[in-house]
mmCIF file of C-alpha atoms in Angstrom:
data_model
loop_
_atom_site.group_PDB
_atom_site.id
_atom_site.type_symbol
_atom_site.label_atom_id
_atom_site.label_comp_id
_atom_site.label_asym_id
_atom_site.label_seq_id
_atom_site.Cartn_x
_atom_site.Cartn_y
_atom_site.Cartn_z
ATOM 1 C CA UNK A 1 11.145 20.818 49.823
ATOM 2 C CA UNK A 2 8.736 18.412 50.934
ATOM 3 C CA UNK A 3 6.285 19.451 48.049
ATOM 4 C CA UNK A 4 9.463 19.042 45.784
ATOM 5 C CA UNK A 5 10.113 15.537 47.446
ATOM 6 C CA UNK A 6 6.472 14.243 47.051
ATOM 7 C CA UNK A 7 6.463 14.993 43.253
ATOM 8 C CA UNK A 8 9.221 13.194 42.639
ATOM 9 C CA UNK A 9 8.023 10.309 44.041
ATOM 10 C CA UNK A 10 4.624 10.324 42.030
ATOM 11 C CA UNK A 11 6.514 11.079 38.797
ATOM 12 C CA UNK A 12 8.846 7.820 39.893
ATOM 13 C CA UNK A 13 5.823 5.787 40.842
ATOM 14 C CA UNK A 14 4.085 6.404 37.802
ATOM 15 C CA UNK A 15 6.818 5.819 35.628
ATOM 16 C CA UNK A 16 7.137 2.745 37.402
ATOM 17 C CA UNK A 17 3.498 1.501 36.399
ATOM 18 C CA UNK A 18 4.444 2.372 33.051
ATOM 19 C CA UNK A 19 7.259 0.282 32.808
ATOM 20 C CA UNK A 20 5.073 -2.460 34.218
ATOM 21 C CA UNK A 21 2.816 -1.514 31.914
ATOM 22 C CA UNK A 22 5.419 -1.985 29.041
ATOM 23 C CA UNK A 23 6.966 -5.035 30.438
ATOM 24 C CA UNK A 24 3.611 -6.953 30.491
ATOM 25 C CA UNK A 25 2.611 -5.835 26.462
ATOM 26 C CA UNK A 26 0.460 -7.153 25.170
ATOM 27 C CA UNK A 27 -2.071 -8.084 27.885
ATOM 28 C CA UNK A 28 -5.274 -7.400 25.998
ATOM 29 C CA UNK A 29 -6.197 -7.451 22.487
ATOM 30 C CA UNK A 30 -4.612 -5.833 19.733
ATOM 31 C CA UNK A 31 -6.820 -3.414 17.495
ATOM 32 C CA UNK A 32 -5.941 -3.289 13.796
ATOM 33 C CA UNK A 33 -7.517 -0.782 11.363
ATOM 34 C CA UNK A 34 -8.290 -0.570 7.666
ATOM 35 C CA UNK A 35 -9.112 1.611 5.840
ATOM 36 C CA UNK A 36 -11.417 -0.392 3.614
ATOM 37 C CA UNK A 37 -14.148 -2.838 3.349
ATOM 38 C CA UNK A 38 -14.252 -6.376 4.063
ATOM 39 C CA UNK A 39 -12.935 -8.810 1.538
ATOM 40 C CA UNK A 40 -10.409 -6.284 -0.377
ATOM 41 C CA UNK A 41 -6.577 -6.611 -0.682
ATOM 42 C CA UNK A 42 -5.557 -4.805 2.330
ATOM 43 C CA UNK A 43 -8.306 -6.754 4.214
ATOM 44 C CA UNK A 44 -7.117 -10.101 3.419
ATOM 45 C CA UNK A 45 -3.329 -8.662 4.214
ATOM 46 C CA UNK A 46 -4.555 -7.607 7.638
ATOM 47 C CA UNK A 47 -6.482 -10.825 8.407
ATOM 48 C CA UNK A 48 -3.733 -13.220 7.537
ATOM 49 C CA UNK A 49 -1.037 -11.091 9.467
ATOM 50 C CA UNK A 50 -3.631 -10.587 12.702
ATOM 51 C CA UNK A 51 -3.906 -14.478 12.693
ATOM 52 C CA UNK A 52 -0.151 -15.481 12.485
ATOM 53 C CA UNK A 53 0.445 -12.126 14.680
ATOM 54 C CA UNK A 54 -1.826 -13.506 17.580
ATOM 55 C CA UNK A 55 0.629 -16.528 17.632
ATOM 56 C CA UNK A 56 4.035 -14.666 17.727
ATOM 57 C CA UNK A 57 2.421 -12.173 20.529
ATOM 58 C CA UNK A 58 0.347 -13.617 22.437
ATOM 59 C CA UNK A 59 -2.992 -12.422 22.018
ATOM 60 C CA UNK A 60 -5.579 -11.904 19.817
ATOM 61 C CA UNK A 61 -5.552 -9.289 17.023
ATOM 62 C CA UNK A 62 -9.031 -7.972 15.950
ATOM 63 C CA UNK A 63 -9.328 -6.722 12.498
ATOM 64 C CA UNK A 64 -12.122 -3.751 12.511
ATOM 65 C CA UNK A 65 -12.754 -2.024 8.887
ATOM 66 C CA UNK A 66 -13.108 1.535 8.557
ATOM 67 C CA UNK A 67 -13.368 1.722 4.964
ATOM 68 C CA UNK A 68 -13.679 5.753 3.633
ATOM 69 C CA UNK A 69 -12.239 8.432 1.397
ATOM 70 C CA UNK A 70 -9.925 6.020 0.301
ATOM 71 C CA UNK A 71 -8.396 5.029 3.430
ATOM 72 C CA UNK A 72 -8.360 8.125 4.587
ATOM 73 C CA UNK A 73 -11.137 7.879 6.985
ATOM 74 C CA UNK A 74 -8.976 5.506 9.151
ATOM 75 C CA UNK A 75 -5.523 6.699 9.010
ATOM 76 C CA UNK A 76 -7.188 10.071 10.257
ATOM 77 C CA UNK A 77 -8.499 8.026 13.032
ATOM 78 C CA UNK A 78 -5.379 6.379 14.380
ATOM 79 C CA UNK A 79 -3.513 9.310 14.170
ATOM 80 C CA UNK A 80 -6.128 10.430 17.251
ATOM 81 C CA UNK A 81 -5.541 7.155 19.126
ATOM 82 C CA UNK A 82 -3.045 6.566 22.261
ATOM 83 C CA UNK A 83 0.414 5.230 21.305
ATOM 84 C CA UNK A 84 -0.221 2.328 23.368
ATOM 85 C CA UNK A 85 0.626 -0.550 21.068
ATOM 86 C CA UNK A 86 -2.915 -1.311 20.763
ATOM 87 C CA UNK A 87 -3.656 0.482 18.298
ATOM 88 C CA UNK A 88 -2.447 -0.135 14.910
ATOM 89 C CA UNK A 89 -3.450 0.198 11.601
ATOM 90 C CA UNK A 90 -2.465 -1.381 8.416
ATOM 91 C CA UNK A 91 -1.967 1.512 5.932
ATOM 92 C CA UNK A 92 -0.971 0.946 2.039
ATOM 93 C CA UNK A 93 0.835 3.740 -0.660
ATOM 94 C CA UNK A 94 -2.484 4.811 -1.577
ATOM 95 C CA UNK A 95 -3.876 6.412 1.815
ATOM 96 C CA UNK A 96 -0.555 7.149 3.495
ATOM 97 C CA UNK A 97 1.437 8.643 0.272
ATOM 98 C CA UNK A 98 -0.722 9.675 -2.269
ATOM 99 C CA UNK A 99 -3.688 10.783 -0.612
ATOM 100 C CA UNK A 100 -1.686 13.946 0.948
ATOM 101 C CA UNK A 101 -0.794 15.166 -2.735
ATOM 102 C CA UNK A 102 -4.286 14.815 -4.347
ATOM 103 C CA UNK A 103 -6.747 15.165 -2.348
ATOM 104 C CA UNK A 104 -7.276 18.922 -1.178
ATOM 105 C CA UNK A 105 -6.600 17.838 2.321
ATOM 106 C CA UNK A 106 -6.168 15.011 4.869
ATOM 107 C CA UNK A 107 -6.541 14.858 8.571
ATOM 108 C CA UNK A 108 -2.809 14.050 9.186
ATOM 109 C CA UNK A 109 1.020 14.094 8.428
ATOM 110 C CA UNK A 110 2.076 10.653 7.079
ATOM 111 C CA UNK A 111 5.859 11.444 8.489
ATOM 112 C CA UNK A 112 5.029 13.037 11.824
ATOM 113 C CA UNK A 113 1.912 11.685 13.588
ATOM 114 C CA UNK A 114 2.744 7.933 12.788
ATOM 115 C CA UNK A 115 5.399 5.435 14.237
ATOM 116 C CA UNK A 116 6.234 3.408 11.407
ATOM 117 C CA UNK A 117 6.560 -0.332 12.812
ATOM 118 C CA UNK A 118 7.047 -2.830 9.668
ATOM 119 C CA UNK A 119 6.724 -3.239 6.109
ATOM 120 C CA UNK A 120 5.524 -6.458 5.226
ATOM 121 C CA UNK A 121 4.248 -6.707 1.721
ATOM 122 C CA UNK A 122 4.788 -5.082 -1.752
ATOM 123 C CA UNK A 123 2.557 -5.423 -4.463
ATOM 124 C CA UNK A 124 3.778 -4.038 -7.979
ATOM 125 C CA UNK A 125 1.448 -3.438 -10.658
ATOM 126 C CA UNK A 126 0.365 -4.537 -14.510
ATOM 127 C CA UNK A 127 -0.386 -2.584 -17.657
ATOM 128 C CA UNK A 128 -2.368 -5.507 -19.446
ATOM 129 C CA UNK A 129 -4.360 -5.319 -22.816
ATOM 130 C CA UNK A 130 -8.039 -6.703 -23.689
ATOM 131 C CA UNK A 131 -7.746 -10.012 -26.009
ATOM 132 C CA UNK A 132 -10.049 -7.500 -27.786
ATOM 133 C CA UNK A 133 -7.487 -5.347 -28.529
ATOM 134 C CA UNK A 134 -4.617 -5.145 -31.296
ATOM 135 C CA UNK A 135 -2.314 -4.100 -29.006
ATOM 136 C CA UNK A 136 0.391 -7.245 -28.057
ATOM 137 C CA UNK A 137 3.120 -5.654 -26.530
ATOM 138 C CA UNK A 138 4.772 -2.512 -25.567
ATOM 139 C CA UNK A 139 6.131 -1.798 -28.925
ATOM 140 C CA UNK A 140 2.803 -1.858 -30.393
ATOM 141 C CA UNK A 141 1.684 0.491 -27.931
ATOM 142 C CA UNK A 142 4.423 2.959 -28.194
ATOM 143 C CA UNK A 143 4.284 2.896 -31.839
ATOM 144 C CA UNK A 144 0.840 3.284 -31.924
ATOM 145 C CA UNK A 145 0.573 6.154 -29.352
ATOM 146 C CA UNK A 146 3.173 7.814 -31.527
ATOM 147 C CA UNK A 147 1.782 7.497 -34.816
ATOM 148 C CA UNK A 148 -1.695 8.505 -34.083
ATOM 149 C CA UNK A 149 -1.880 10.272 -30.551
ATOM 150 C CA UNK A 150 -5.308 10.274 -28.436
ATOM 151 C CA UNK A 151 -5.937 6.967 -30.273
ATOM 152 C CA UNK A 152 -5.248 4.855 -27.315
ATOM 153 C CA UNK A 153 -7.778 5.092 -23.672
ATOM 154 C CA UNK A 154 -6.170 2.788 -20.526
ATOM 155 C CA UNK A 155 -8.504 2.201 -17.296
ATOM 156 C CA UNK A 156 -7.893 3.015 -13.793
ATOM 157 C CA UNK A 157 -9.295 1.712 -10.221
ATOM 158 C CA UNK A 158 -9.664 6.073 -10.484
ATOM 159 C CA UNK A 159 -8.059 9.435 -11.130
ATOM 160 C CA UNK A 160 -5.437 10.160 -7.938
ATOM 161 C CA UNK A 161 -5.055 6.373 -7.288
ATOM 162 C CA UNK A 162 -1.911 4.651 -7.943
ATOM 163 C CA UNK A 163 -2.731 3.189 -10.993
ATOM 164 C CA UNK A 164 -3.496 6.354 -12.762
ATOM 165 C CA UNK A 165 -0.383 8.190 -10.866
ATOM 166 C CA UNK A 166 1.796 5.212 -12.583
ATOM 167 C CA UNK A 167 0.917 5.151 -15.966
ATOM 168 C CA UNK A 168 0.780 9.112 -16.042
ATOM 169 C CA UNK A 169 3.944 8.934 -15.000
ATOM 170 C CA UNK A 170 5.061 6.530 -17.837
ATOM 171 C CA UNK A 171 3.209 8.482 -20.406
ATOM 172 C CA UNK A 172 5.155 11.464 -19.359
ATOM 173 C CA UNK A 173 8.139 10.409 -19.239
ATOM 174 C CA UNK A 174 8.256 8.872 -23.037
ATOM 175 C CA UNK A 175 5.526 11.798 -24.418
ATOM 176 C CA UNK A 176 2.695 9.567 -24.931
ATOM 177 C CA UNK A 177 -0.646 10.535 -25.533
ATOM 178 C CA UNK A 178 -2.853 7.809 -24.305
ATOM 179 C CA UNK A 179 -6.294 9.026 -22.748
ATOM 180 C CA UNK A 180 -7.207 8.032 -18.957
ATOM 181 C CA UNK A 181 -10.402 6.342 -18.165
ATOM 182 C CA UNK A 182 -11.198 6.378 -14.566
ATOM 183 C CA UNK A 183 -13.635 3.681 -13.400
ATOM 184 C CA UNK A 184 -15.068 3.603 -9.758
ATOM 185 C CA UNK A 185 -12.349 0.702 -8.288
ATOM 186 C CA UNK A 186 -10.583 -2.188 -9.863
ATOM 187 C CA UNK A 187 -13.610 -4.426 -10.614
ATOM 188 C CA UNK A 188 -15.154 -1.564 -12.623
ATOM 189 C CA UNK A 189 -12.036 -1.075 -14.700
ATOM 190 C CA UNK A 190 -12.005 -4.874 -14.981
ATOM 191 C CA UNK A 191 -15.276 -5.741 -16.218
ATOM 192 C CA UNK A 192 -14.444 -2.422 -19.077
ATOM 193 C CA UNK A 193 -10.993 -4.006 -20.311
ATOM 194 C CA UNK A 194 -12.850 -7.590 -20.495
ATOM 195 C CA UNK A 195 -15.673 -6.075 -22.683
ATOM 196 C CA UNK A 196 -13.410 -4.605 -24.477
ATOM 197 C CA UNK A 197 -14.741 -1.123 -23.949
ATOM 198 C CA UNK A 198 -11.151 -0.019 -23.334
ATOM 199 C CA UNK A 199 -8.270 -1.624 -24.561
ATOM 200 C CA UNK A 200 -5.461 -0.535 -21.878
ATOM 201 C CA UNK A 201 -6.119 -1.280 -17.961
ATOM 202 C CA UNK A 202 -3.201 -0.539 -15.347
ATOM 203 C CA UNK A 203 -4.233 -2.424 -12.429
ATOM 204 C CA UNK A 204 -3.303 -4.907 -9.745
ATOM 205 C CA UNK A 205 -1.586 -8.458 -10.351
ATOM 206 C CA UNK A 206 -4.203 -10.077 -7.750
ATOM 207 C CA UNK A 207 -6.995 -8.006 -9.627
ATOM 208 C CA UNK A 208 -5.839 -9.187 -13.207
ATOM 209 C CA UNK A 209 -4.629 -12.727 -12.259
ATOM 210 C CA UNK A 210 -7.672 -14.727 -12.733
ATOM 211 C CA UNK A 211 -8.305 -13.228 -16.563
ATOM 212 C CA UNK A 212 -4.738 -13.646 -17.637
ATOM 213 C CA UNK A 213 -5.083 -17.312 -16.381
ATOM 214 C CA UNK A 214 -8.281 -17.266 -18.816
ATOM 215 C CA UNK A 215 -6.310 -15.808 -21.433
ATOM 216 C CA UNK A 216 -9.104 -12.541 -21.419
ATOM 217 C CA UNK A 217 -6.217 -10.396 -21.056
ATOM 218 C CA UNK A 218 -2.669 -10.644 -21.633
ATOM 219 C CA UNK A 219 0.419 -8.845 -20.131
ATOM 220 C CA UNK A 220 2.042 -5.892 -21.479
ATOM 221 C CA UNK A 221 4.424 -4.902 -18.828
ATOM 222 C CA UNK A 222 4.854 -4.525 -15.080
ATOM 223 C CA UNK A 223 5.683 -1.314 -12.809
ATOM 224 C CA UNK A 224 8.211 -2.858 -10.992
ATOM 225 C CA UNK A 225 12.436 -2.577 -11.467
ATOM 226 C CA UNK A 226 12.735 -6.017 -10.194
ATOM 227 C CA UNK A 227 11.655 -9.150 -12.130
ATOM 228 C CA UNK A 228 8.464 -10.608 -10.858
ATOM 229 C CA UNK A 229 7.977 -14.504 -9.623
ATOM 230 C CA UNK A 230 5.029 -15.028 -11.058
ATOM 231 C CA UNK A 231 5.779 -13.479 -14.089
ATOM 232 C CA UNK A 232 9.541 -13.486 -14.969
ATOM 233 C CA UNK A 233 9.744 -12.901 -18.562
ATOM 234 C CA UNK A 234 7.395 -9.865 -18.148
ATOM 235 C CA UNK A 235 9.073 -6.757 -19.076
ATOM 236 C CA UNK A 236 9.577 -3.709 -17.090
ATOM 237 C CA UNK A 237 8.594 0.315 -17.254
ATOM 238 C CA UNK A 238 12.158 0.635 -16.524
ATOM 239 C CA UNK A 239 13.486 -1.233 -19.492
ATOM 240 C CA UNK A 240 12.242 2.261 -21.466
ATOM 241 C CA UNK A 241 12.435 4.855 -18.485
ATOM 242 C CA UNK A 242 15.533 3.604 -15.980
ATOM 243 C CA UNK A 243 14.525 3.765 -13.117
ATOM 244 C CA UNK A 244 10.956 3.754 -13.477
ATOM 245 C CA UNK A 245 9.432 1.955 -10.106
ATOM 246 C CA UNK A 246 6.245 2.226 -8.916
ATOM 247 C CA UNK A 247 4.436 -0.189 -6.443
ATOM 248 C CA UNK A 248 1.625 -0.542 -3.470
ATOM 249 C CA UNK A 249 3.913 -0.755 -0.243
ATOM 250 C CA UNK A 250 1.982 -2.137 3.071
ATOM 251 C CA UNK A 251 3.123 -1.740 6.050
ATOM 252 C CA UNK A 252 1.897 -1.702 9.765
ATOM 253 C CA UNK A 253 1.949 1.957 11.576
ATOM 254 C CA UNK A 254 0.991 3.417 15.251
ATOM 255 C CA UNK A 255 0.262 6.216 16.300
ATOM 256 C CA UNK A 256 3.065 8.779 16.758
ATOM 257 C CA UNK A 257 5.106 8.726 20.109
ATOM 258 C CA UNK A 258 4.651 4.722 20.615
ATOM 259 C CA UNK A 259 7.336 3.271 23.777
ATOM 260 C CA UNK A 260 10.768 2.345 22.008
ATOM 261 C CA UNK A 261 10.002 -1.158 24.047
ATOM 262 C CA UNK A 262 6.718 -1.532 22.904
ATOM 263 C CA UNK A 263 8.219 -0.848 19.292
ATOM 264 C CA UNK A 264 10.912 -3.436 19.493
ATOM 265 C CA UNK A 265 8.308 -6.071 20.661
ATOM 266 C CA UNK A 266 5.606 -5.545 17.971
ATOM 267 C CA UNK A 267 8.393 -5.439 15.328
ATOM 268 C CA UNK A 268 9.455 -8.564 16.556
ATOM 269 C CA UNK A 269 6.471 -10.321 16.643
ATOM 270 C CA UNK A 270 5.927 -8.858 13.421
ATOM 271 C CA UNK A 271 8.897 -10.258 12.062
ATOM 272 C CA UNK A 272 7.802 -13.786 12.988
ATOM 273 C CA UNK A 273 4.908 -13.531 11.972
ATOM 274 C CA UNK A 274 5.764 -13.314 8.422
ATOM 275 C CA UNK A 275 8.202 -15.719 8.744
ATOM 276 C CA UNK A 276 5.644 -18.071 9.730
ATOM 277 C CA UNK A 277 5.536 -20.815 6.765
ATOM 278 C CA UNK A 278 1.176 -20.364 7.533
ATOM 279 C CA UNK A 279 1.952 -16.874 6.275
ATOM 280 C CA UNK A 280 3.516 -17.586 2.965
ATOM 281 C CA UNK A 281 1.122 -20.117 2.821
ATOM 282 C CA UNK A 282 -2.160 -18.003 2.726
ATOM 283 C CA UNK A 283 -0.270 -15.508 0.401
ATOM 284 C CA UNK A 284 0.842 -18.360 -2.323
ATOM 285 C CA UNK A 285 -1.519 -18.022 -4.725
ATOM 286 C CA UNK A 286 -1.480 -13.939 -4.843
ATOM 287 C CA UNK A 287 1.203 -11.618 -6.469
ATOM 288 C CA UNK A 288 1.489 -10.002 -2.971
ATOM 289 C CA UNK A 289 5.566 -10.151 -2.434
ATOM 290 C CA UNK A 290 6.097 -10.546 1.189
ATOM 291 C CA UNK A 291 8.786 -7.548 2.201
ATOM 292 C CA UNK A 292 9.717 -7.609 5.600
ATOM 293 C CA UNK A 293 11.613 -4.056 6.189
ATOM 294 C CA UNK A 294 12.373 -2.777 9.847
ATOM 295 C CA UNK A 295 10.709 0.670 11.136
ATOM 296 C CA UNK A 296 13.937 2.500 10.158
ATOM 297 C CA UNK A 297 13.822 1.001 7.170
ATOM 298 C CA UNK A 298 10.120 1.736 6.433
ATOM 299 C CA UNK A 299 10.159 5.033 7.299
ATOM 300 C CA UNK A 300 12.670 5.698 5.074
ATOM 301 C CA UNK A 301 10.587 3.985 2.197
ATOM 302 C CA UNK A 302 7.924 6.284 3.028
ATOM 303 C CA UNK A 303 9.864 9.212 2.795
ATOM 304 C CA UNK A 304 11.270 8.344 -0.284
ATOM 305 C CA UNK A 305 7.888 7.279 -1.951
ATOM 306 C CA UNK A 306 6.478 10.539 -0.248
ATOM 307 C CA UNK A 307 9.379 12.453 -2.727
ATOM 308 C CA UNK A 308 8.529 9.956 -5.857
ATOM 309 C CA UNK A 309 4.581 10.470 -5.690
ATOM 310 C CA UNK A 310 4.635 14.484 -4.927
ATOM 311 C CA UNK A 311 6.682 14.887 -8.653
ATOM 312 C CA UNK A 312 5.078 12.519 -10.402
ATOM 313 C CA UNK A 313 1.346 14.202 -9.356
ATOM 314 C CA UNK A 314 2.768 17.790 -10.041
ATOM 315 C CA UNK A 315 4.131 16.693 -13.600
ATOM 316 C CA UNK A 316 0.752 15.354 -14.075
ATOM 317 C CA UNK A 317 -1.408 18.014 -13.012
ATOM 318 C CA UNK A 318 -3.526 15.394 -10.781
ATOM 319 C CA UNK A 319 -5.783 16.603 -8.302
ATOM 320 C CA UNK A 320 -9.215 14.981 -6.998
ATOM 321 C CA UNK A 321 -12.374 16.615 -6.812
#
């Protein structure tokens, strides 16, 4: 009995430290993955929400890169790390939905070894022509994919990313043949469409923005259902496939088995933090939509897009090397 008695007390004391522990989060800094380099997308994401973050909680955020396999390389990491609250990582479609359906493998399960804690931006995507090409608008590429098939090439950031997944999924779904030319990341694929070495590029509204401004390429359509700000009169994939939606969700993550507490307070601060007009401020001059969704609500996203990606990568036979 007395054995009994003096475990129950250390399993009350330490539980008591823990709640102290969780009552005082943060008191230290806050570590925040990515999975890529310096001076990308998901980088600049990261460092504007770490700054405004540090202001809604308390203390510092620090932003450490762990660029690799596509994002891979760091996701694979936090999944390792204690579900402490501080450690986080900021993880986009391409490394926490796609990667598990084409690459042969990946060191974790996007739905089980993560706690997902907010959603905070969405970023659709553009098919856009070369000012070198003939191609206008989405009737001229339809009719010219159907009258003489192969004809057509678009570019890609890559084969598996989802750029490629998107438009193979378009092409499939209204029996196009247009022929995929991966390029090694965005600024590759870029630099091909402006030289007009490929007529066709799917690719990121931040990537293309600058060379639409110039008038080097011009707008075919965009990936998203909804309407975009920047670019209202755009059409959408979905005005010929219903339906049809396809965009780069980021969101913030922990490791699996984070404190409910410790939850409700990052989300929180989160939640400000986005709010913040410094936020939407730093963000004004990208096509980055700010999306604010709650960790019940993200999850579900996830699970969804998890369902979306898996079909649209069997129909079209994608697999990396």
């Amino acid at each position: 009995m007395r054995i009994f008695l003096r475990y129950i007390i250390a399993c009350l004391c330490l539980a008591a430290g823990f709640n102290a522990t969780a009552d005082d989060y943060p008191s230290r800094p806050i570590r925040l993955l990515v999975g890529y380099v310096a001076g990308g997308g998901p980088d600049m994401i990261a460092r504007v929400l770490g700054n405004n973050l540090a202001h809604t909680i308390g203390q510092p955020v620090i932003i450490e890169n762990k660029p690799g396999a596509g994002g891979v390389l760091a996701t694979g990491l936090l999944a390792k790390l204690p579900p402490d609250g501080y450690n986080l990582l900021l993880g986009e479609t391409g490394q926490l939905v796609i990667a598990p359906f084409v690459n042969k493998s990946v060191p974790y399960h996007t739905l089980t070894d993560f706690t997902p804690v907010a959603k905070i931006t969405t970023d659709p995507m553009l098919l856009v022509a070369s000012s070198k090409s003939s191609i206008n608008t989405m009737e001229d590429l339809i009719r010219q994919a159907k009258a003489k098939p192969g004809s057509l090439s678009y570019g890609s950031s890559g084969i598996g990313t989802i750029h490629n997944i998107a438009m193979e999924a378009f092409k499939t779904s209204m029996g196009l043949d247009i022929v995929h030319v991966p390029y090694k990341g965005s600024g590759q694929s870029i630099t091909a469409a402006l030289s007009g070495e490929i007529p066709l590029l799917i690719t990121s509204i931040t990537a293309a923005g600058p060379h639409i401004r110039s008038g080097e390429l011009h707008i075919l359509a965009s990936t998203s259902a909804a309407p975009l700000p920047m670019y209202p009169d755009v059409p959408s994939f979905s005005k010929y496939i219903a339906g049809f939606d396809f965009s780069s969700e980021v969101g913030i993550l922990a490791p699996a088995g984070l404190p409910p507490d410790i939850l409700t307070k990052l989300t929180e601060s989160i939640k400000k933090a986005v709010q913040r007009p410094e936020f939407k401020e730093q963000l004004k001059d990208t096509s980055i939509a700010v999306t604010y969704s709650s960790p019940a609500e993200y999850s579900a996203s996830l699970r969804a897009n998890m369902e979306k990606f898996e079909k649209a990568v069997k129909a079209a036979k994608i697999q990396r090397e």
